[in-house]
Amino acid sequence: MKLFNELSLTLENPLWVLDMELAVFDTILSMHSEIYDLVKQDFSGVTGKSLGRKDTPTIEQILRGAIYKEMKSLTYRELEYTQYDSRICALFVKLDGRKPISFSIWQKYISMIKAKTLKQVMITINKIAQEEGVEDFSKVRTDSTAIEANIHYPTNNSLTWDCIKTFDRLLVKLCSETGGTITARRYKKQAKKHFCKINNTKSGEKRKELFGKQLKLLRTSINQAEAAVVALTGRGKISELGQALLGEIKALLPKAEKVYGATHRHEILGEQVPNADKLFSIFEDHTDIIVKGRREATFGHKVNLATGKSMFIIDCEILDGNPGDTQAYGGVIDRIKENYGVVPRDMATDGGYASLPNRQLARDKGIVNIVFNKVVGSLRNLISSKSMETRLKKWRSGIEAVISNFKRGFAMFRCEWKTRPHFDAKIFWSVIAYNIRVMTSLLLGRMQTAR
C-alpha cells in the first residue's frame, strides 16, 4: 500500500494528473533508488568530457528519458523536441531549468543500457507489484510470439546483390581513404542488371545461367576484398576511418562466403539448403527464420512471454533459432522461482507446450494444476477439479490479448533497433513500458474503489 499512498501524494501536482502512467513510474523511481543502481553499472567506464558541450545527462535523466520515449513511442529527435514542447516531459525527465538534451546524446546513452540490465529492471518492477498486492505469481500462463528484425525479405538474389554492392561501397571508400594505395574494379552496375533480370525471369535454366554470372561477380568481389585486407593489414599509416572500413570488410567476408555457398548449392546444384547453413541478412546477421504451423515465415526472433493473473509480463525470454514451445516450458518455471521466490500453483499453456515430460517436470516443481489447452494420446491435464480446468483454459486465452496489446501498443511487430544486443534491449524497454501501463490501470482501479 506504500506505493498507493505515495502516488496519491504525487497526484496533488495537477500536471501529473494529465499523465497517470508517468506519475506511476515517477513514484516508483522516487521510492526505489536501487533501480538507478542497476542501470549505473552499464556506465561504469563513462565520464563526461572536460571540454565542449556540457550536456551529459545523469543516470536518472537517462532512465527517465528512455521510459518517456517508450511510453510515447517517440524517436530520438521527437524526444528532443518534446522537451521544449511539453512541461510534463521536462518535469518527468527532471531538466530542472537546464537546456534540453540533444537527440544524439539521448541515442548515445540510452543505447548503452544492456538487455540484461533491463531484464533486472523489469523483475524489480514486478517485485514492487508483488509487494503492493497487485500480483502474487500464483497463476502463470505462457505463449510465444515472433518479432521481426528490420530487414528486407531475404532471397538468394537479394542477398547476393547486397554483398556485391556493399563490397563496392566499402572498397571505393577505402581506396579514397588510403590515397590510392589499393585499387578496386567496380562490378556494381553489371551486378544490378543481373539482379533485375533474375527478378523478372521465371525460366529455371535462364535463372540458373544468370545466377552463375552473378556468383562469378560475387566471387570476384570477395577475392578483391581479401586482397585489399592482405595489402593493408599491418600498415601503420592508415587513418581511423580507414581502419574502420577495413574492419567492416573483414566482418563482411565470412558472411559473403556463406551467402555464396548457400546460393550456389540451391540455385546451381538444386539442393535444399538447411536453415542452419543460410544467412538471412548481411546487415542483421543474428536474424532467425521463425515458422509456426502453416503461417507465413517470420524473419526475426521468437520471444516467449509469461504473465500472471494481473496481466503483468513476469517473464520474457528471447530465444535463439526456432525451438519448439515444449523446450521453453521448464525455463519459465525455473526463472519465476529464481526471480520472485515463488512456485506458481496453477500453470496454463496452449497445446504447443504439451508433453508428458513437461507435465512431469511441472509436477516435480510443485505446481498443482497443470493445464494444456489441447492434449493428445495418453497425455492428460493434472487438475484439482474439472471446473478448475475449464476456468484455467478460459483464463489462458487471455494471453493472446496481452501479446496483442504489447505488440500493437508499442509497435513491436518489427524491431527497428540494429544488432542483436539492441534488438533485445528494445524488447525489454517495451515490456517495462507495458508493465507500467498495467500497473497504472490497477492502481487507478484501486483509487476509484477507495473513493
Tab-separated table of C-alpha atoms in Angstrom:
chain	number	residue	atom	x	y	z
A	1	MET	CA	0.000	0.000	0.000
A	2	LYS	CA	3.002	2.332	0.305
A	3	LEU	CA	3.166	2.940	-3.459
A	4	PHE	CA	-0.569	3.619	-3.468
A	5	ASN	CA	-0.182	6.248	-0.743
A	6	GLU	CA	2.848	7.885	-2.368
A	7	LEU	CA	1.031	8.024	-5.712
A	8	SER	CA	-1.870	9.828	-4.055
A	9	LEU	CA	0.591	12.482	-2.831
A	10	THR	CA	2.210	12.758	-6.278
A	11	LEU	CA	-1.177	13.439	-7.871
A	12	GLU	CA	-1.560	16.575	-5.783
A	13	ASN	CA	0.532	18.188	-8.541
A	14	PRO	CA	-2.065	18.905	-11.273
A	15	LEU	CA	0.459	18.212	-14.058
A	16	TRP	CA	0.771	14.553	-13.051
A	17	VAL	CA	-2.992	14.096	-13.267
A	18	LEU	CA	-2.691	14.696	-17.008
A	19	ASP	CA	-0.464	11.634	-17.441
A	20	MET	CA	-1.071	8.920	-14.879
A	21	GLU	CA	1.392	6.432	-16.384
A	22	LEU	CA	4.282	8.835	-15.930
A	23	ALA	CA	3.033	9.635	-12.425
A	24	VAL	CA	3.208	5.943	-11.504
A	25	PHE	CA	6.745	5.492	-12.802
A	26	ASP	CA	7.884	8.768	-11.206
A	27	THR	CA	6.561	7.470	-7.879
A	28	ILE	CA	8.300	4.104	-8.319
A	29	LEU	CA	11.624	5.762	-9.091
A	30	SER	CA	11.275	8.148	-6.154
A	31	MET	CA	10.716	5.228	-3.789
A	32	HIS	CA	13.190	2.730	-5.267
A	33	SER	CA	16.584	4.233	-5.986
A	34	GLU	CA	18.000	0.716	-6.442
A	35	ILE	CA	16.660	0.839	-9.998
A	36	TYR	CA	19.204	3.570	-10.741
A	37	ASP	CA	21.929	1.369	-9.273
A	38	LEU	CA	21.014	-1.392	-11.735
A	39	VAL	CA	21.378	0.979	-14.690
A	40	LYS	CA	24.510	2.646	-13.332
A	41	GLN	CA	26.614	-0.487	-13.904
A	42	ASP	CA	26.343	-0.016	-17.680
A	43	PHE	CA	28.001	3.410	-17.405
A	44	SER	CA	30.843	2.470	-15.053
A	45	GLY	CA	33.572	3.434	-17.566
A	46	VAL	CA	31.859	6.518	-18.987
A	47	THR	CA	32.800	10.039	-17.968
A	48	GLY	CA	31.760	13.370	-19.390
A	49	LYS	CA	34.205	15.400	-21.498
A	50	SER	CA	36.024	18.252	-19.811
A	51	LEU	CA	35.686	20.397	-22.949
A	52	GLY	CA	32.809	21.075	-25.350
A	53	ARG	CA	29.108	20.993	-24.616
A	54	LYS	CA	28.199	20.292	-21.001
A	55	ASP	CA	25.084	18.254	-21.779
A	56	THR	CA	25.973	14.825	-20.383
A	57	PRO	CA	22.769	13.624	-18.659
A	58	THR	CA	22.651	11.993	-15.240
A	59	ILE	CA	21.762	8.322	-14.768
A	60	GLU	CA	18.348	9.429	-13.523
A	61	GLN	CA	17.733	11.531	-16.638
A	62	ILE	CA	18.854	8.736	-18.969
A	63	LEU	CA	16.453	6.219	-17.429
A	64	ARG	CA	13.571	8.672	-17.254
A	65	GLY	CA	14.160	9.861	-20.823
A	66	ALA	CA	14.217	6.288	-22.110
A	67	ILE	CA	10.945	5.446	-20.361
A	68	TYR	CA	9.287	8.622	-21.648
A	69	LYS	CA	10.442	7.756	-25.171
A	70	GLU	CA	8.977	4.236	-24.947
A	71	MET	CA	5.716	5.266	-23.301
A	72	LYS	CA	5.073	7.838	-26.027
A	73	SER	CA	6.605	5.816	-28.909
A	74	LEU	CA	8.941	8.671	-29.879
A	75	THR	CA	12.068	8.821	-31.997
A	76	TYR	CA	15.177	10.421	-30.506
A	77	ARG	CA	14.558	13.606	-32.491
A	78	GLU	CA	10.961	13.722	-31.272
A	79	LEU	CA	12.207	13.251	-27.703
A	80	GLU	CA	14.479	16.291	-28.095
A	81	TYR	CA	11.595	18.387	-29.430
A	82	THR	CA	9.172	17.228	-26.725
A	83	GLN	CA	11.497	18.536	-24.013
A	84	TYR	CA	10.883	22.026	-25.404
A	85	ASP	CA	7.196	21.465	-26.098
A	86	SER	CA	5.914	19.622	-23.010
A	87	ARG	CA	6.060	20.755	-19.399
A	88	ILE	CA	5.218	17.211	-18.300
A	89	CYS	CA	8.212	15.846	-20.231
A	90	ALA	CA	10.545	18.436	-18.694
A	91	LEU	CA	9.164	17.619	-15.243
A	92	PHE	CA	9.458	13.846	-15.700
A	93	VAL	CA	12.979	13.950	-17.180
A	94	LYS	CA	13.973	16.408	-14.433
A	95	LEU	CA	15.557	19.035	-16.654
A	96	ASP	CA	15.369	21.451	-13.699
A	97	GLY	CA	15.649	24.520	-15.913
A	98	ARG	CA	18.666	23.304	-17.927
A	99	LYS	CA	18.778	23.274	-21.712
A	100	PRO	CA	17.064	20.197	-23.221
A	101	ILE	CA	19.336	17.280	-24.088
A	102	SER	CA	20.102	16.744	-27.780
A	103	PHE	CA	18.793	13.717	-29.688
A	104	SER	CA	22.338	12.446	-30.374
A	105	ILE	CA	23.177	12.455	-26.664
A	106	TRP	CA	19.944	10.606	-25.881
A	107	GLN	CA	20.772	7.981	-28.512
A	108	LYS	CA	24.350	7.600	-27.274
A	109	TYR	CA	23.467	6.940	-23.647
A	110	ILE	CA	20.133	5.111	-23.903
A	111	SER	CA	21.697	2.617	-26.340
A	112	MET	CA	24.378	1.816	-23.747
A	113	ILE	CA	21.874	0.213	-21.366
A	114	LYS	CA	22.078	-3.556	-21.876
A	115	ALA	CA	19.246	-6.036	-22.195
A	116	LYS	CA	20.326	-8.000	-19.103
A	117	THR	CA	20.128	-4.770	-17.059
A	118	LEU	CA	16.655	-4.032	-18.400
A	119	LYS	CA	15.578	-7.549	-17.516
A	120	GLN	CA	16.558	-6.855	-13.905
A	121	VAL	CA	14.626	-3.570	-14.020
A	122	MET	CA	11.575	-5.496	-15.252
A	123	ILE	CA	11.935	-8.010	-12.412
A	124	THR	CA	12.319	-5.203	-9.850
A	125	ILE	CA	9.114	-3.521	-11.037
A	126	ASN	CA	7.283	-6.848	-10.858
A	127	LYS	CA	8.516	-7.351	-7.287
A	128	ILE	CA	7.121	-3.920	-6.428
A	129	ALA	CA	3.782	-5.084	-7.838
A	130	GLN	CA	4.082	-8.175	-5.643
A	131	GLU	CA	4.738	-6.022	-2.553
A	132	GLU	CA	1.725	-3.863	-3.394
A	133	GLY	CA	-0.521	-6.915	-3.630
A	134	VAL	CA	-1.441	-6.494	-7.295
A	135	GLU	CA	0.454	-9.642	-8.355
A	136	ASP	CA	1.213	-12.795	-6.355
A	137	PHE	CA	2.531	-15.140	-9.121
A	138	SER	CA	0.129	-17.868	-8.054
A	139	LYS	CA	-1.083	-18.340	-11.650
A	140	VAL	CA	1.058	-18.337	-14.777
A	141	ARG	CA	0.226	-18.604	-18.452
A	142	THR	CA	2.781	-18.566	-21.228
A	143	ASP	CA	2.877	-18.281	-25.001
A	144	SER	CA	5.370	-17.359	-27.702
A	145	THR	CA	5.325	-14.809	-30.499
A	146	ALA	CA	7.669	-13.773	-33.298
A	147	ILE	CA	9.103	-10.261	-33.634
A	148	GLU	CA	10.586	-9.282	-36.977
A	149	ALA	CA	14.071	-7.889	-37.429
A	150	ASN	CA	14.416	-4.772	-39.555
A	151	ILE	CA	15.420	-6.462	-42.815
A	152	HIS	CA	14.010	-6.819	-46.324
A	153	TYR	CA	12.572	-10.162	-47.345
A	154	PRO	CA	15.628	-12.380	-47.935
A	155	THR	CA	16.126	-14.182	-51.253
A	156	ASN	CA	19.270	-15.630	-52.763
A	157	ASN	CA	19.142	-12.911	-55.412
A	158	SER	CA	18.791	-10.017	-52.961
A	159	LEU	CA	21.466	-11.346	-50.592
A	160	THR	CA	23.973	-11.812	-53.419
A	161	TRP	CA	23.268	-8.277	-54.641
A	162	ASP	CA	23.611	-6.909	-51.073
A	163	CYS	CA	27.077	-8.455	-50.803
A	164	ILE	CA	28.324	-7.107	-54.139
A	165	LYS	CA	27.075	-3.542	-53.642
A	166	THR	CA	28.359	-3.426	-50.048
A	167	PHE	CA	31.828	-4.589	-51.089
A	168	ASP	CA	31.752	-1.948	-53.830
A	169	ARG	CA	30.841	0.834	-51.400
A	170	LEU	CA	33.435	-0.141	-48.801
A	171	LEU	CA	36.284	-0.666	-51.295
A	172	VAL	CA	35.658	2.650	-53.064
A	173	LYS	CA	35.765	4.479	-49.729
A	174	LEU	CA	38.853	2.556	-48.646
A	175	CYS	CA	40.703	3.335	-51.884
A	176	SER	CA	39.966	7.033	-51.399
A	177	GLU	CA	40.955	6.971	-47.706
A	178	THR	CA	44.308	5.237	-48.380
A	179	GLY	CA	45.263	7.649	-51.149
A	180	GLY	CA	45.290	5.069	-53.928
A	181	THR	CA	47.441	2.525	-52.094
A	182	ILE	CA	44.998	-0.114	-53.310
A	183	THR	CA	42.792	-0.191	-56.388
A	184	ALA	CA	39.479	-1.936	-56.959
A	185	ARG	CA	37.428	-2.665	-60.039
A	186	ARG	CA	33.699	-1.954	-59.799
A	187	TYR	CA	31.081	-4.601	-60.590
A	188	LYS	CA	28.027	-2.854	-59.151
A	189	LYS	CA	26.472	-1.737	-62.455
A	190	GLN	CA	26.775	-5.178	-64.036
A	191	ALA	CA	25.517	-6.912	-60.868
A	192	LYS	CA	22.446	-4.670	-60.697
A	193	LYS	CA	21.498	-5.674	-64.267
A	194	HIS	CA	21.738	-9.350	-63.290
A	195	PHE	CA	19.707	-8.689	-60.113
A	196	CYS	CA	16.854	-7.107	-62.091
A	197	LYS	CA	16.910	-9.817	-64.762
A	198	ILE	CA	16.758	-12.607	-62.166
A	199	ASN	CA	13.769	-10.913	-60.501
A	200	ASN	CA	11.920	-10.937	-63.834
A	201	THR	CA	12.933	-14.409	-65.028
A	202	LYS	CA	10.810	-17.485	-64.330
A	203	SER	CA	12.573	-19.996	-66.547
A	204	GLY	CA	14.667	-22.367	-64.453
A	205	GLU	CA	17.539	-22.716	-66.926
A	206	LYS	CA	17.691	-18.997	-67.635
A	207	ARG	CA	17.716	-18.184	-63.882
A	208	LYS	CA	20.475	-20.735	-63.367
A	209	GLU	CA	22.550	-19.078	-66.090
A	210	LEU	CA	22.013	-15.606	-64.608
A	211	PHE	CA	22.829	-16.813	-61.097
A	212	GLY	CA	26.051	-18.327	-62.475
A	213	LYS	CA	27.081	-14.923	-63.807
A	214	GLN	CA	26.074	-13.148	-60.592
A	215	LEU	CA	28.003	-15.617	-58.444
A	216	LYS	CA	31.127	-15.038	-60.563
A	217	LEU	CA	30.851	-11.325	-59.788
A	218	LEU	CA	30.393	-12.115	-56.086
A	219	ARG	CA	33.449	-14.393	-56.095
A	220	THR	CA	35.498	-11.680	-57.816
A	221	SER	CA	34.303	-9.119	-55.255
A	222	ILE	CA	35.270	-11.435	-52.384
A	223	ASN	CA	38.729	-12.048	-53.859
A	224	GLN	CA	39.244	-8.318	-54.383
A	225	ALA	CA	38.251	-7.562	-50.795
A	226	GLU	CA	40.556	-10.269	-49.434
A	227	ALA	CA	43.451	-8.832	-51.454
A	228	ALA	CA	42.758	-5.367	-50.008
A	229	VAL	CA	42.781	-6.759	-46.468
A	230	VAL	CA	46.110	-8.532	-47.055
A	231	ALA	CA	47.641	-5.413	-48.612
A	232	LEU	CA	46.617	-3.097	-45.765
A	233	THR	CA	46.871	-5.346	-42.700
A	234	GLY	CA	49.794	-4.318	-40.553
A	235	ARG	CA	50.341	-0.986	-42.265
A	236	GLY	CA	50.797	1.744	-39.684
A	237	LYS	CA	49.794	4.772	-41.756
A	238	ILE	CA	46.064	4.170	-42.032
A	239	SER	CA	43.558	6.687	-40.708
A	240	GLU	CA	40.948	5.861	-38.117
A	241	LEU	CA	38.266	5.830	-40.825
A	242	GLY	CA	40.429	3.532	-42.943
A	243	GLN	CA	40.783	1.106	-40.043
A	244	ALA	CA	37.011	1.165	-39.526
A	245	LEU	CA	36.392	0.417	-43.221
A	246	LEU	CA	38.926	-2.398	-43.100
A	247	GLY	CA	37.136	-3.841	-40.076
A	248	GLU	CA	33.791	-3.749	-41.905
A	249	ILE	CA	35.277	-5.583	-44.869
A	250	LYS	CA	36.781	-8.269	-42.615
A	251	ALA	CA	33.389	-8.745	-40.914
A	252	LEU	CA	31.596	-8.980	-44.263
A	253	LEU	CA	33.904	-11.612	-45.822
A	254	PRO	CA	32.612	-14.685	-43.889
A	255	LYS	CA	29.010	-13.554	-44.402
A	256	ALA	CA	29.585	-13.231	-48.154
A	257	GLU	CA	31.143	-16.712	-48.239
A	258	LYS	CA	28.069	-18.110	-46.505
A	259	VAL	CA	25.735	-16.362	-48.960
A	260	TYR	CA	27.830	-17.621	-51.885
A	261	GLY	CA	27.766	-21.202	-50.599
A	262	ALA	CA	24.023	-21.313	-49.923
A	263	THR	CA	23.148	-19.646	-53.241
A	264	HIS	CA	25.435	-21.929	-55.277
A	265	ARG	CA	24.033	-25.045	-53.613
A	266	HIS	CA	20.397	-24.041	-54.147
A	267	GLU	CA	20.399	-22.199	-57.477
A	268	ILE	CA	23.173	-24.046	-59.337
A	269	LEU	CA	23.221	-27.533	-57.774
A	270	GLY	CA	19.494	-27.662	-56.925
A	271	GLU	CA	19.994	-28.688	-53.273
A	272	GLN	CA	17.621	-27.996	-50.398
A	273	VAL	CA	19.829	-25.948	-48.088
A	274	PRO	CA	19.144	-26.334	-44.315
A	275	ASN	CA	18.261	-23.140	-42.462
A	276	ALA	CA	21.367	-23.537	-40.315
A	277	ASP	CA	23.516	-23.046	-43.436
A	278	LYS	CA	21.662	-19.913	-44.540
A	279	LEU	CA	22.144	-16.247	-43.763
A	280	PHE	CA	19.022	-14.087	-43.861
A	281	SER	CA	20.685	-10.677	-43.787
A	282	ILE	CA	24.282	-9.487	-44.069
A	283	PHE	CA	23.366	-6.408	-42.029
A	284	GLU	CA	21.388	-8.117	-39.240
A	285	ASP	CA	23.135	-11.487	-39.294
A	286	HIS	CA	21.544	-12.549	-35.989
A	287	THR	CA	18.168	-12.942	-37.739
A	288	ASP	CA	16.439	-16.336	-37.439
A	289	ILE	CA	13.622	-17.763	-39.528
A	290	ILE	CA	10.528	-18.455	-37.420
A	291	VAL	CA	7.892	-20.851	-38.749
A	292	LYS	CA	4.777	-21.533	-36.650
A	293	GLY	CA	2.392	-24.059	-38.154
A	294	ARG	CA	1.148	-23.100	-41.604
A	295	ARG	CA	1.615	-19.398	-41.057
A	296	GLU	CA	3.947	-17.320	-43.200
A	297	ALA	CA	7.577	-17.400	-42.117
A	298	THR	CA	8.836	-14.515	-39.978
A	299	PHE	CA	12.434	-13.299	-40.048
A	300	GLY	CA	13.469	-12.123	-36.602
A	301	HIS	CA	13.401	-13.837	-33.216
A	302	LYS	CA	10.998	-15.928	-31.216
A	303	VAL	CA	10.016	-14.399	-27.863
A	304	ASN	CA	8.466	-16.429	-25.043
A	305	LEU	CA	6.268	-14.388	-22.690
A	306	ALA	CA	4.627	-15.345	-19.393
A	307	THR	CA	2.022	-13.369	-17.460
A	308	GLY	CA	0.475	-13.579	-14.039
A	309	LYS	CA	-3.167	-13.157	-13.109
A	310	SER	CA	-2.817	-9.350	-13.160
A	311	MET	CA	-1.763	-9.200	-16.855
A	312	PHE	CA	1.840	-8.268	-15.929
A	313	ILE	CA	4.508	-9.759	-18.177
A	314	ILE	CA	6.506	-11.529	-15.487
A	315	ASP	CA	8.937	-13.403	-17.741
A	316	CYS	CA	10.404	-12.630	-21.157
A	317	GLU	CA	12.909	-14.848	-22.952
A	318	ILE	CA	14.315	-14.071	-26.407
A	319	LEU	CA	15.178	-17.402	-27.995
A	320	ASP	CA	17.851	-18.357	-30.500
A	321	GLY	CA	16.789	-20.264	-33.602
A	322	ASN	CA	13.303	-21.702	-33.877
A	323	PRO	CA	12.939	-24.148	-30.968
A	324	GLY	CA	9.601	-25.808	-30.266
A	325	ASP	CA	7.461	-24.391	-27.477
A	326	THR	CA	7.964	-27.568	-25.470
A	327	GLN	CA	11.628	-26.624	-24.968
A	328	ALA	CA	10.727	-23.279	-23.364
A	329	TYR	CA	8.276	-24.682	-20.787
A	330	GLY	CA	10.627	-25.683	-17.975
A	331	GLY	CA	12.685	-22.488	-18.182
A	332	VAL	CA	9.642	-20.347	-17.366
A	333	ILE	CA	9.059	-22.186	-14.091
A	334	ASP	CA	12.731	-22.027	-13.106
A	335	ARG	CA	13.048	-18.298	-13.788
A	336	ILE	CA	9.880	-17.415	-11.857
A	337	LYS	CA	11.189	-19.382	-8.868
A	338	GLU	CA	14.648	-17.772	-9.160
A	339	ASN	CA	13.453	-14.201	-9.750
A	340	TYR	CA	10.463	-13.995	-7.394
A	341	GLY	CA	10.979	-16.838	-4.936
A	342	VAL	CA	7.562	-18.324	-5.753
A	343	VAL	CA	6.380	-21.571	-7.328
A	344	PRO	CA	3.049	-20.962	-9.107
A	345	ARG	CA	0.099	-23.040	-8.013
A	346	ASP	CA	-1.513	-23.060	-11.480
A	347	MET	CA	0.074	-23.071	-14.945
A	348	ALA	CA	-1.851	-22.948	-18.210
A	349	THR	CA	-0.443	-23.030	-21.754
A	350	ASP	CA	-1.597	-23.817	-25.262
A	351	GLY	CA	-1.140	-27.210	-26.887
A	352	GLY	CA	2.294	-26.349	-28.292
A	353	TYR	CA	3.836	-26.798	-24.820
A	354	ALA	CA	2.086	-30.102	-24.130
A	355	SER	CA	4.199	-33.188	-23.494
A	356	LEU	CA	4.454	-35.900	-20.859
A	357	PRO	CA	7.965	-34.770	-19.771
A	358	ASN	CA	6.736	-31.176	-19.319
A	359	ARG	CA	3.758	-32.305	-17.263
A	360	GLN	CA	6.040	-34.386	-15.044
A	361	LEU	CA	8.527	-31.515	-14.779
A	362	ALA	CA	5.821	-29.096	-13.631
A	363	ARG	CA	4.533	-31.642	-11.136
A	364	ASP	CA	8.019	-32.200	-9.712
A	365	LYS	CA	8.459	-28.416	-9.335
A	366	GLY	CA	5.361	-28.302	-7.116
A	367	ILE	CA	2.700	-26.955	-9.479
A	368	VAL	CA	-0.757	-28.272	-8.538
A	369	ASN	CA	-2.930	-27.518	-11.573
A	370	ILE	CA	-1.159	-28.198	-14.887
A	371	VAL	CA	-3.308	-27.401	-17.906
A	372	PHE	CA	-2.535	-27.616	-21.610
A	373	ASN	CA	-5.234	-26.250	-23.894
A	374	LYS	CA	-5.029	-29.288	-26.174
A	375	VAL	CA	-3.860	-32.761	-25.219
A	376	VAL	CA	-3.366	-35.826	-27.390
A	377	GLY	CA	-2.696	-39.502	-26.829
A	378	SER	CA	-2.139	-40.562	-23.257
A	379	LEU	CA	-1.414	-37.031	-22.014
A	380	ARG	CA	-3.943	-35.674	-19.517
A	381	ASN	CA	-4.110	-32.424	-17.583
A	382	LEU	CA	-3.427	-32.582	-13.850
A	383	ILE	CA	-6.163	-30.589	-12.119
A	384	SER	CA	-7.901	-30.437	-8.751
A	385	SER	CA	-11.334	-30.347	-10.401
A	386	LYS	CA	-12.984	-30.232	-13.802
A	387	SER	CA	-14.237	-26.740	-13.025
A	388	MET	CA	-10.660	-25.597	-12.362
A	389	GLU	CA	-9.559	-26.990	-15.729
A	390	THR	CA	-12.313	-25.091	-17.547
A	391	ARG	CA	-11.509	-21.828	-15.756
A	392	LEU	CA	-7.776	-22.120	-16.452
A	393	LYS	CA	-8.351	-22.865	-20.134
A	394	LYS	CA	-10.519	-19.761	-20.454
A	395	TRP	CA	-8.005	-17.699	-18.496
A	396	ARG	CA	-5.128	-18.939	-20.676
A	397	SER	CA	-6.721	-17.461	-23.795
A	398	GLY	CA	-6.241	-14.005	-22.261
A	399	ILE	CA	-2.517	-14.103	-23.013
A	400	GLU	CA	-3.383	-13.584	-26.677
A	401	ALA	CA	-4.792	-10.192	-25.687
A	402	VAL	CA	-1.637	-9.412	-23.700
A	403	ILE	CA	0.591	-10.182	-26.703
A	404	SER	CA	-1.641	-8.123	-28.987
A	405	ASN	CA	-1.639	-5.189	-26.546
A	406	PHE	CA	2.136	-5.407	-26.149
A	407	LYS	CA	2.855	-5.542	-29.888
A	408	ARG	CA	0.253	-3.017	-31.014
A	409	GLY	CA	0.712	-0.595	-28.143
A	410	PHE	CA	4.487	-0.377	-28.512
A	411	ALA	CA	4.963	-1.087	-32.248
A	412	MET	CA	6.714	-4.400	-31.617
A	413	PHE	CA	5.635	-6.281	-34.739
A	414	ARG	CA	9.013	-5.210	-36.138
A	415	CYS	CA	12.016	-4.104	-34.075
A	416	GLU	CA	13.857	-1.295	-35.840
A	417	TRP	CA	16.864	-1.212	-33.499
A	418	LYS	CA	20.013	-2.594	-35.121
A	419	THR	CA	22.206	-5.511	-33.947
A	420	ARG	CA	21.184	-8.304	-31.574
A	421	PRO	CA	22.075	-6.539	-28.283
A	422	HIS	CA	19.925	-3.552	-29.228
A	423	PHE	CA	17.149	-5.813	-30.558
A	424	ASP	CA	16.967	-7.495	-27.132
A	425	ALA	CA	17.142	-4.164	-25.297
A	426	LYS	CA	14.258	-2.705	-27.305
A	427	ILE	CA	12.037	-5.664	-26.420
A	428	PHE	CA	12.732	-5.267	-22.695
A	429	TRP	CA	12.140	-1.481	-22.864
A	430	SER	CA	8.732	-2.219	-24.369
A	431	VAL	CA	7.955	-4.862	-21.723
A	432	ILE	CA	8.777	-2.357	-18.971
A	433	ALA	CA	6.573	0.287	-20.600
A	434	TYR	CA	3.751	-2.248	-20.961
A	435	ASN	CA	4.003	-3.265	-17.290
A	436	ILE	CA	3.889	0.381	-16.214
A	437	ARG	CA	0.686	0.756	-18.215
A	438	VAL	CA	-0.835	-2.284	-16.499
A	439	MET	CA	0.227	-1.087	-13.053
A	440	THR	CA	-1.326	2.322	-13.756
A	441	SER	CA	-4.642	0.696	-14.645
A	442	LEU	CA	-4.640	-1.434	-11.483
A	443	LEU	CA	-3.730	1.457	-9.183
A	444	LEU	CA	-6.371	3.713	-10.728
A	445	GLY	CA	-8.958	0.999	-10.140
A	446	ARG	CA	-7.861	0.763	-6.517
A	447	MET	CA	-8.089	4.553	-6.111
A	448	GLN	CA	-11.613	4.621	-7.517
A	449	THR	CA	-12.616	1.822	-5.148
A	450	ALA	CA	-11.127	3.735	-2.202
A	451	ARG	CA	-13.329	6.724	-3.010
